[in-house]
Structures are given as C-alpha cells and as structure tokens.
CSV table of N, CA, C and O and ligand atoms in Angstrom, one decimal:
chain,number,residue,atom,x,y,z
A,22,UNK,N,189.9,48.1,52.4
A,22,UNK,CA,191.2,48.9,52.1
A,22,UNK,C,191.1,49.8,50.8
A,22,UNK,O,191.2,51.0,50.8
A,23,UNK,N,190.6,49.1,49.8
A,23,UNK,CA,190.5,49.7,48.4
A,23,UNK,C,189.5,50.7,48.3
A,23,UNK,O,189.7,51.7,48.0
A,24,UNK,N,188.2,50.5,49.1
A,24,UNK,CA,187.2,51.3,49.2
A,24,UNK,C,187.6,52.7,49.7
A,24,UNK,O,187.2,53.9,49.5
A,25,UNK,N,188.5,52.6,50.7
A,25,UNK,CA,188.9,53.9,51.2
A,25,UNK,C,189.4,54.9,50.5
A,25,UNK,O,189.4,56.1,50.7
A,26,UNK,N,190.2,54.5,49.4
A,26,UNK,CA,190.6,55.5,48.4
A,26,UNK,C,189.5,56.2,47.9
A,26,UNK,O,189.8,57.5,47.3
A,27,UNK,N,188.5,56.0,47.6
A,27,UNK,CA,187.4,56.5,47.1
A,27,UNK,C,186.4,57.7,48.0
A,27,UNK,O,185.5,58.2,47.5
A,28,UNK,N,186.7,57.5,49.3
A,28,UNK,CA,185.9,58.3,50.1
A,28,UNK,C,186.7,59.6,50.2
A,28,UNK,O,187.8,59.9,50.5
A,29,UNK,N,185.8,60.8,49.8
A,29,UNK,CA,186.5,61.9,50.1
A,29,UNK,C,187.0,62.5,51.3
A,29,UNK,O,186.1,62.2,52.3
A,30,UNK,N,188.2,62.9,51.2
A,30,UNK,CA,188.7,63.4,52.5
A,30,UNK,C,188.7,65.0,52.5
A,30,UNK,O,189.6,65.5,51.6
A,31,UNK,N,187.8,65.6,53.2
A,31,UNK,CA,187.7,66.9,53.1
A,31,UNK,C,188.9,67.8,53.3
A,31,UNK,O,189.3,68.7,52.7
A,32,UNK,N,189.8,67.3,54.4
A,32,UNK,CA,190.8,67.9,54.8
A,32,UNK,C,192.0,68.0,53.9
A,32,UNK,O,192.8,68.8,53.9
A,33,UNK,N,191.8,67.0,52.9
A,33,UNK,CA,192.8,67.2,51.9
A,33,UNK,C,192.4,68.0,50.6
A,33,UNK,O,193.2,68.6,49.8
A,34,UNK,N,191.1,68.4,50.6
A,34,UNK,CA,190.7,69.3,49.6
A,34,UNK,C,190.3,68.6,48.3
A,34,UNK,O,189.9,69.5,47.4
A,35,UNK,N,190.6,67.5,48.3
A,35,UNK,CA,190.2,66.7,46.9
A,35,UNK,C,188.8,66.0,47.3
A,35,UNK,O,188.5,64.9,47.2
A,36,UNK,N,187.9,67.0,47.5
A,36,UNK,CA,186.6,66.4,47.9
A,36,UNK,C,185.8,65.9,46.6
A,36,UNK,O,185.3,64.8,46.6
A,37,UNK,N,185.8,66.8,45.6
A,37,UNK,CA,185.0,66.2,44.3
A,37,UNK,C,185.5,67.0,43.2
A,37,UNK,O,186.2,68.2,43.3
A,38,UNK,N,185.3,66.6,41.9
A,38,UNK,CA,185.7,67.2,40.8
A,38,UNK,C,184.7,68.3,40.3
A,38,UNK,O,183.5,68.3,40.8
A,39,UNK,N,185.3,69.4,39.4
A,39,UNK,CA,184.3,70.3,38.9
A,39,UNK,C,183.4,69.7,38.1
A,39,UNK,O,183.7,68.7,37.4
A,40,UNK,N,182.1,70.2,38.2
A,40,UNK,CA,181.1,69.7,37.4
A,40,UNK,C,181.2,70.3,35.8
A,40,UNK,O,181.6,71.3,35.7
A,41,UNK,N,181.0,69.2,34.8
A,41,UNK,CA,181.2,69.8,33.6
A,41,UNK,C,180.1,70.9,33.0
A,41,UNK,O,179.0,70.9,33.8
A,42,UNK,N,180.3,71.6,32.1
A,42,UNK,CA,179.5,72.6,31.7
A,42,UNK,C,178.0,72.0,31.2
A,42,UNK,O,178.0,70.8,30.5
A,43,UNK,N,177.0,72.2,31.8
A,43,UNK,CA,175.7,71.7,31.3
A,43,UNK,C,174.7,72.6,30.8
A,43,UNK,O,175.0,73.8,31.0
A,44,UNK,N,173.6,72.2,30.2
A,44,UNK,CA,172.8,73.5,29.6
A,44,UNK,C,172.0,74.4,30.6
A,44,UNK,O,171.9,75.5,30.4
A,45,UNK,N,172.0,73.7,31.8
A,45,UNK,CA,171.4,74.5,33.0
A,45,UNK,C,172.6,75.6,33.3
A,45,UNK,O,171.9,76.9,33.4
A,46,UNK,N,173.7,75.6,33.2
A,46,UNK,CA,174.5,76.5,33.5
A,46,UNK,C,174.6,77.5,32.5
A,46,UNK,O,174.9,78.8,32.8
A,47,UNK,N,174.5,77.1,31.2
A,47,UNK,CA,174.6,78.1,30.1
A,47,UNK,C,173.5,78.9,30.1
A,47,UNK,O,173.5,80.1,29.8
A,48,UNK,N,172.2,78.3,30.6
A,48,UNK,CA,171.0,79.2,30.6
A,48,UNK,C,171.2,80.2,31.9
A,48,UNK,O,170.8,81.2,31.8
A,49,UNK,N,171.9,80.0,33.1
A,49,UNK,CA,172.0,80.8,34.1
A,49,UNK,C,172.9,81.9,33.7
A,49,UNK,O,172.9,83.0,34.4
A,50,UNK,N,173.9,81.5,32.8
A,50,UNK,CA,175.0,82.5,32.6
A,50,UNK,C,174.6,83.5,31.5
A,50,UNK,O,174.0,83.3,30.5
A,51,UNK,N,175.2,84.8,31.6
A,51,UNK,CA,175.2,85.7,30.4
A,51,UNK,C,176.3,85.6,29.6
A,51,UNK,O,176.6,86.4,28.8
A,52,UNK,N,177.1,84.6,29.6
A,52,UNK,CA,178.4,84.4,28.9
A,52,UNK,C,178.2,83.2,28.2
A,52,UNK,O,177.3,82.2,28.4
A,53,UNK,N,178.6,83.3,26.9
A,53,UNK,CA,178.3,82.1,26.0
A,53,UNK,C,178.8,80.9,26.5
A,53,UNK,O,179.9,80.9,27.4
A,54,UNK,N,178.6,79.9,25.9
A,54,UNK,CA,178.9,78.3,26.4
A,54,UNK,C,180.4,78.4,26.3
A,54,UNK,O,181.1,77.6,27.2
A,55,UNK,N,181.1,78.9,25.1
A,55,UNK,CA,182.5,78.6,25.1
A,55,UNK,C,183.1,79.2,26.2
A,55,UNK,O,184.2,78.5,26.6
A,56,UNK,N,182.8,80.3,26.7
A,56,UNK,CA,183.5,80.9,27.7
A,56,UNK,C,183.4,80.1,29.0
A,56,UNK,O,184.5,79.8,29.8
A,57,UNK,N,182.2,79.5,29.3
A,57,UNK,CA,181.9,78.6,30.4
A,57,UNK,C,183.1,77.3,30.1
A,57,UNK,O,183.6,76.8,31.4
A,58,UNK,N,182.8,76.8,29.1
A,58,UNK,CA,183.7,75.6,28.9
A,58,UNK,C,185.2,76.0,29.1
A,58,UNK,O,186.0,75.0,29.6
A,59,UNK,N,185.7,76.9,28.6
A,59,UNK,CA,187.0,77.5,28.9
A,59,UNK,C,187.2,77.6,30.5
A,59,UNK,O,188.4,77.0,30.9
A,60,UNK,N,186.5,78.2,31.0
A,60,UNK,CA,186.5,78.2,32.7
A,60,UNK,C,186.5,77.0,33.2
A,60,UNK,O,187.4,76.6,34.0
A,61,UNK,N,185.9,76.0,32.8
A,61,UNK,CA,186.0,74.6,33.2
A,61,UNK,C,187.5,73.9,33.0
A,61,UNK,O,187.8,73.4,33.9
A,62,UNK,N,187.7,74.1,31.7
A,62,UNK,CA,189.0,73.8,31.4
A,62,UNK,C,190.2,74.3,32.3
A,62,UNK,O,191.0,73.6,32.9
A,63,UNK,N,190.1,75.6,32.4
A,63,UNK,CA,191.1,76.4,33.2
A,63,UNK,C,191.1,75.8,34.7
A,63,UNK,O,192.1,75.5,35.3
A,64,UNK,N,189.8,75.6,35.2
A,64,UNK,CA,189.7,75.1,36.5
A,64,UNK,C,190.5,73.7,36.5
A,64,UNK,O,191.2,73.4,37.7
A,65,UNK,N,190.1,72.9,35.7
A,65,UNK,CA,190.9,71.4,35.8
A,65,UNK,C,192.3,71.8,35.5
A,65,UNK,O,193.2,71.0,36.3
A,66,UNK,N,192.8,72.4,34.7
A,66,UNK,CA,194.2,72.5,34.5
A,66,UNK,C,195.1,73.4,35.5
A,66,UNK,O,196.2,73.0,35.8
A,67,UNK,N,194.4,74.5,36.1
A,67,UNK,CA,195.1,75.3,36.8
A,67,UNK,C,194.7,75.3,38.3
A,67,UNK,O,195.7,74.8,39.3
A,68,UNK,N,193.4,75.5,38.6
A,68,UNK,CA,192.9,75.5,40.0
A,68,UNK,C,193.0,74.0,40.7
A,68,UNK,O,193.5,74.0,41.8
A,69,UNK,N,192.8,73.1,39.9
A,69,UNK,CA,192.7,71.8,40.7
A,69,UNK,C,194.1,71.2,40.8
A,69,UNK,O,194.6,70.1,41.7
A,70,UNK,N,195.2,72.1,40.6
A,70,UNK,CA,196.6,71.6,41.0
A,70,UNK,C,196.7,71.5,42.4
A,70,UNK,O,197.6,70.8,42.9
A,71,UNK,N,196.1,72.7,43.0
A,71,UNK,CA,196.2,72.7,44.5
A,71,UNK,C,195.0,72.2,45.3
A,71,UNK,O,195.4,71.7,46.4
A,72,UNK,N,193.8,72.1,44.8
A,72,UNK,CA,192.8,71.6,45.5
A,72,UNK,C,191.6,71.0,44.6
A,72,UNK,O,191.7,71.5,43.3
A,73,UNK,N,190.8,70.4,45.0
A,73,UNK,CA,189.5,69.9,44.5
A,73,UNK,C,188.6,71.1,44.2
A,73,UNK,O,189.0,72.4,44.7
A,74,UNK,N,187.6,70.9,43.6
A,74,UNK,CA,186.7,71.9,43.3
A,74,UNK,C,185.9,72.3,44.7
A,74,UNK,O,185.4,71.6,45.5
A,75,UNK,N,186.1,73.6,44.9
A,75,UNK,CA,185.6,74.4,46.0
A,75,UNK,C,184.1,74.8,45.6
A,75,UNK,O,184.0,75.6,44.6
A,76,UNK,N,183.1,74.3,46.3
A,76,UNK,CA,181.8,74.6,45.8
A,76,UNK,C,181.6,76.3,45.9
A,76,UNK,O,181.5,76.5,47.0
A,77,UNK,N,181.3,76.7,44.6
A,77,UNK,CA,181.0,78.1,44.8
A,77,UNK,C,179.8,78.5,45.5
A,77,UNK,O,179.6,79.7,45.9
A,78,UNK,N,178.8,77.6,45.6
A,78,UNK,CA,177.6,77.9,46.4
A,78,UNK,C,178.0,78.2,48.0
A,78,UNK,O,177.1,78.7,48.6
A,79,UNK,N,179.2,77.8,48.2
A,79,UNK,CA,179.5,78.3,49.8
A,79,UNK,C,179.8,79.6,50.2
A,79,UNK,O,180.1,79.9,51.1
A,80,UNK,N,180.0,80.5,49.0
A,80,UNK,CA,180.4,81.8,49.0
A,80,UNK,C,179.4,82.6,48.3
A,80,UNK,O,178.7,82.4,47.3
A,81,UNK,N,179.3,83.9,48.8
A,81,UNK,CA,178.4,84.9,48.3
A,81,UNK,C,179.1,85.4,46.9
A,81,UNK,O,180.3,85.4,46.8
A,82,UNK,N,178.2,85.8,46.1
A,82,UNK,CA,178.9,86.3,44.6
A,82,UNK,C,180.0,87.2,44.9
A,82,UNK,O,181.2,87.1,44.4
A,83,UNK,N,179.9,88.2,45.5
A,83,UNK,CA,180.8,89.6,45.8
A,83,UNK,C,181.8,89.0,46.4
A,83,UNK,O,183.1,89.4,45.9
A,84,UNK,N,181.8,87.9,47.3
A,84,UNK,CA,183.0,87.3,48.0
A,84,UNK,C,183.9,86.6,46.8
A,84,UNK,O,185.0,86.7,46.7
A,85,UNK,N,183.1,85.9,46.0
A,85,UNK,CA,184.0,85.2,44.7
A,85,UNK,C,184.5,86.2,44.0
A,85,UNK,O,185.7,86.1,43.5
A,86,UNK,N,183.8,87.1,43.4
A,86,UNK,CA,184.1,88.0,42.4
A,86,UNK,C,185.3,89.1,42.7
A,86,UNK,O,186.2,89.4,42.2
A,87,UNK,N,185.1,89.5,44.3
A,87,UNK,CA,186.0,90.6,44.6
A,87,UNK,C,187.3,90.1,45.4
A,87,UNK,O,188.2,90.8,45.5
A,88,UNK,N,186.9,88.9,45.9
A,88,UNK,CA,188.2,88.4,47.1
A,88,UNK,C,188.8,87.3,46.5
A,88,UNK,O,190.0,87.0,46.2
A,89,UNK,N,187.8,86.0,46.5
A,89,UNK,CA,188.6,85.0,46.4
A,89,UNK,C,188.9,84.7,45.0
A,89,UNK,O,190.2,84.3,44.7
A,90,UNK,N,188.2,84.8,43.9
A,90,UNK,CA,188.9,84.7,42.6
A,90,UNK,C,190.2,85.6,42.2
A,90,UNK,O,191.1,85.0,41.7
A,91,UNK,N,190.1,86.8,42.4
A,91,UNK,CA,191.3,87.6,42.0
A,91,UNK,C,192.5,86.7,42.8
A,91,UNK,O,193.6,86.7,42.1
A,92,UNK,N,192.2,86.6,44.1
A,92,UNK,CA,193.5,85.9,44.9
A,92,UNK,C,193.9,84.6,44.0
A,92,UNK,O,194.9,84.2,44.1
A,93,UNK,N,192.7,83.7,43.9
A,93,UNK,CA,193.2,82.4,43.2
A,93,UNK,C,193.7,82.5,41.9
A,93,UNK,O,194.6,81.6,41.5
A,94,UNK,N,193.3,83.6,41.2
A,94,UNK,CA,193.9,83.8,39.7
A,94,UNK,C,195.2,84.0,39.8
A,94,UNK,O,196.2,83.6,38.9
A,95,UNK,N,195.7,84.8,40.9
A,95,UNK,CA,197.0,85.3,41.2
A,95,UNK,C,197.9,83.9,41.3
A,95,UNK,O,198.9,83.4,40.9
A,96,UNK,N,197.3,83.2,42.3
A,96,UNK,CA,198.0,82.0,42.7
A,96,UNK,C,198.2,81.0,41.5
A,96,UNK,O,199.2,80.3,41.4
A,97,UNK,N,197.2,81.1,40.4
A,97,UNK,CA,197.3,80.1,39.2
A,97,UNK,C,198.2,80.8,38.2
A,97,UNK,O,198.1,80.2,37.3
A,98,UNK,N,198.4,82.2,38.2
A,98,UNK,CA,199.0,83.0,37.3
A,98,UNK,C,198.2,82.9,36.0
A,98,UNK,O,198.7,82.6,35.0
A,99,UNK,N,196.9,83.1,36.1
A,99,UNK,CA,196.1,83.2,35.1
A,99,UNK,C,196.0,84.6,34.2
A,99,UNK,O,196.3,85.6,34.9
A,100,UNK,N,195.9,84.5,33.0
A,100,UNK,CA,195.7,85.7,32.1
A,100,UNK,C,194.3,86.3,32.5
A,100,UNK,O,193.4,85.5,33.0
A,101,UNK,N,193.9,87.5,32.1
A,101,UNK,CA,192.6,88.1,32.4
A,101,UNK,C,191.5,87.1,31.7
A,101,UNK,O,190.6,86.9,32.4
A,102,UNK,N,191.6,86.8,30.4
A,102,UNK,CA,190.7,86.2,30.0
A,102,UNK,C,190.3,84.8,30.7
A,102,UNK,O,189.2,84.3,30.9
A,103,UNK,N,191.4,84.1,31.1
A,103,UNK,CA,191.3,83.0,31.8
A,103,UNK,C,190.4,83.1,33.1
A,103,UNK,O,189.6,82.3,33.5
A,104,UNK,N,190.9,84.2,33.6
A,104,UNK,CA,190.4,84.6,35.1
A,104,UNK,C,188.8,84.9,35.0
A,104,UNK,O,187.9,84.3,35.6
A,105,UNK,N,188.6,85.6,33.8
A,105,UNK,CA,187.0,85.9,33.6
A,105,UNK,C,186.3,84.7,33.3
A,105,UNK,O,185.2,84.5,33.5
A,106,UNK,N,186.8,83.7,32.5
A,106,UNK,CA,186.3,82.5,32.1
A,106,UNK,C,186.1,81.7,33.3
A,106,UNK,O,184.8,81.0,33.5
A,107,UNK,N,187.1,81.7,34.3
A,107,UNK,CA,186.7,80.6,35.4
A,107,UNK,C,185.7,81.4,36.4
A,107,UNK,O,184.7,80.8,36.8
A,108,UNK,N,185.8,82.7,36.4
A,108,UNK,CA,184.6,83.5,37.1
A,108,UNK,C,183.2,83.2,36.6
A,108,UNK,O,182.3,82.8,37.4
A,109,UNK,N,183.1,83.3,35.3
A,109,UNK,CA,181.9,82.9,34.7
A,109,UNK,C,181.5,81.5,35.0
A,109,UNK,O,180.3,81.2,35.3
A,110,UNK,N,182.4,80.7,34.7
A,110,UNK,CA,182.0,79.2,35.1
A,110,UNK,C,181.5,79.0,36.6
A,110,UNK,O,180.6,78.3,36.7
A,111,UNK,N,182.2,79.5,37.4
A,111,UNK,CA,181.9,79.3,38.9
A,111,UNK,C,180.5,80.0,39.3
A,111,UNK,O,180.0,79.4,40.0
A,112,UNK,N,180.2,81.2,38.7
A,112,UNK,CA,179.2,81.7,39.0
A,112,UNK,C,177.9,81.1,38.4
A,112,UNK,O,177.0,81.0,39.1
A,113,UNK,N,178.1,80.4,37.2
A,113,UNK,CA,177.1,79.6,36.6
A,113,UNK,C,176.8,78.5,37.2
A,113,UNK,O,175.8,78.0,37.5
A,114,UNK,N,177.9,77.7,37.6
A,114,UNK,CA,177.9,76.6,38.4
A,114,UNK,C,177.3,76.6,39.7
A,114,UNK,O,176.6,75.9,40.5
A,115,UNK,N,177.4,78.0,40.6
A,115,UNK,CA,177.1,78.2,41.5
A,115,UNK,C,175.5,78.2,41.8
A,115,UNK,O,174.8,77.9,43.0
A,116,UNK,N,175.0,78.5,40.8
A,116,UNK,CA,173.2,78.6,40.6
A,116,UNK,C,172.7,77.1,40.2
A,116,UNK,O,171.6,76.9,40.6
A,117,UNK,N,173.5,76.3,39.9
A,117,UNK,CA,173.1,74.8,39.5
A,117,UNK,C,173.4,73.9,40.5
A,117,UNK,O,174.6,73.7,40.9
A,118,UNK,N,172.4,73.2,41.0
A,118,UNK,CA,172.7,72.3,42.0
A,118,UNK,C,173.6,71.2,41.6
A,118,UNK,O,173.6,70.8,40.2
A,119,UNK,N,174.6,70.6,42.3
A,119,UNK,CA,175.5,69.8,41.8
A,119,UNK,C,174.9,68.4,41.4
A,119,UNK,O,174.2,68.0,42.4
A,120,UNK,N,175.0,67.8,40.4
A,120,UNK,CA,174.6,66.6,40.1
A,120,UNK,C,175.1,65.5,41.2
A,120,UNK,O,176.4,65.6,41.7
A,121,UNK,N,174.4,64.4,41.5
A,121,UNK,CA,174.9,63.6,42.4
A,121,UNK,C,176.3,62.9,41.9
A,121,UNK,O,176.3,62.5,40.9
A,122,UNK,N,177.2,63.0,42.9
A,122,UNK,CA,178.4,62.4,42.3
A,122,UNK,C,178.3,60.9,42.5
A,122,UNK,O,179.1,60.0,43.3
A,123,UNK,N,177.5,60.2,41.6
A,123,UNK,CA,177.1,58.6,41.9
A,123,UNK,C,178.3,57.7,41.4
A,123,UNK,O,178.1,56.5,41.4
A,124,UNK,N,179.5,58.4,40.7
A,124,UNK,CA,180.5,57.2,40.3
A,124,UNK,C,181.4,56.9,41.3
A,124,UNK,O,182.3,56.2,41.2
A,125,UNK,N,181.2,57.0,42.6
A,125,UNK,CA,182.0,56.6,43.6
A,125,UNK,C,181.8,55.1,43.8
A,125,UNK,O,180.9,54.6,43.6
B,11,LIG,C1,199.2,77.6,44.4
B,11,LIG,C2,197.7,76.8,44.9
B,11,LIG,C3,196.5,77.2,44.6
B,11,LIG,C4,195.8,77.5,43.5
B,11,LIG,C5,196.6,77.2,42.1
B,11,LIG,C6,194.4,77.8,43.4
B,11,LIG,N1,194.2,77.8,44.9
B,11,LIG,FE1,192.1,78.1,45.6
B,11,LIG,N2,192.9,77.8,47.5
B,11,LIG,C7,194.4,77.6,47.8
B,11,LIG,C8,194.4,77.6,49.4
B,11,LIG,C9,195.8,77.4,49.9
B,11,LIG,C10,193.1,77.8,49.7
B,11,LIG,C11,192.7,77.9,51.3
B,11,LIG,C12,193.4,79.1,51.9
B,11,LIG,C13,192.9,80.3,51.4
B,11,LIG,O1,191.9,80.7,51.3
B,11,LIG,O2,193.9,81.0,50.7
B,11,LIG,C14,192.3,78.0,48.7
B,11,LIG,C15,191.0,78.4,48.9
B,11,LIG,C16,189.9,78.4,47.8
B,11,LIG,C17,188.6,78.6,47.8
B,11,LIG,C18,187.8,78.7,49.0
B,11,LIG,C19,188.1,80.1,49.6
B,11,LIG,C20,187.6,80.3,50.9
B,11,LIG,O3,187.8,81.6,51.5
B,11,LIG,O4,187.3,79.4,51.6
B,11,LIG,C21,188.0,78.7,46.5
B,11,LIG,C22,186.8,78.9,46.2
B,11,LIG,C23,189.2,78.5,45.6
B,11,LIG,N3,190.4,78.4,46.4
B,11,LIG,C24,189.1,78.4,44.3
B,11,LIG,C25,190.3,78.5,43.4
B,11,LIG,C26,190.1,78.7,41.9
B,11,LIG,C27,188.8,78.9,41.2
B,11,LIG,C28,191.4,78.5,41.3
B,11,LIG,C29,192.0,78.6,40.1
B,11,LIG,C30,191.5,80.0,39.3
B,11,LIG,C31,192.2,78.4,42.6
B,11,LIG,N4,191.5,78.3,43.7
B,11,LIG,C32,193.5,78.1,42.4
B,11,LIG,C33,195.3,77.4,46.9
B,11,LIG,C34,195.3,77.4,45.4
C-alpha cells in the first residue's frame, strides 16, 4: 500500500524531479552556473506546479526553444530572464544523462 505512493505514475505527470545543477551541466552550457541555478529554481517554483520534470532529452533543441518553452513560459507567466534561465537549464540538462533516481 505504502510502496504504491512511490511508484511514478506517468499519466499524472509527476514522474520525477528536476535534476539539480551539476558540474557536467555547467560544462555543457554556455551560460554561467548562476543562470542555470536560477532556471532550476524557476522550474521547481513555476513549472512543477502543473507537472513533474519533463525530460528535455525527449525533444529536439529547436522544438524546445521555439515551441515548447515559449508556450510553457506563458503558462507560467515568466519574465524574460526567468524564461531564458529555464531554457538554459533545460538545454544543459538535456545533454547530461539523468542520474539514477535512486532515492525511491
Ligand atoms: C499551467 C500549467 C503548466 C505550467 C505552469 C507549465 N506547464 Fe508544461 N505542460 C503543461 C501541459 C498541460 C502540458 C501537456 C500539453 C501541452 O503540450 O500543452 C505540458 C507539457 C510540457 C512539456 C512537454 C511538451 C510536449 O510537447 O510533449 C514540456 C517539456 C513542458 N511542459 C515544460 C514546462 C516548463 C519548462 C515549464 C516552466 C517554464 C512548464 N512546462 C510550465 C502545463 C503546464
């Protein structure tokens, strides 16, 4: 019974949490670490209101930057700097394999 609560239910969208900024992401990104960190925080505070972390590796870069993120930023009512930070964060995270979600 209790265990059931920890099994991710994809249809609910709460599949997993956004990965914290790590050195690999910083290396991949042309943005400084504090921008990525801001994007991570924005993701947790705004994007995660509606759904869990949607793995950016499931989407092409252009799809993310030109379609998905502008739409999602509108849904989240983000300012430009926050939108850019989330975009930088997701593009960096996209390049880095997700660490195993071992805490389940
Ligand atoms: C008001 C609710 C809401 C907020 C806030 C929101 N999303 Fe979404 N998101 C959705 C819904 C609903 C879908 C699925 C339907 C769609 O694509 O519109 C979705 C889908 C997605 C997808 C998958 C797109 C696809 O085509 O498969 C990604 C990636 C995503 N959101 C990222 C984000 C990010 C990043 C943020 C924060 C900047 C965010 N979302 C904020 C509701 C939201």
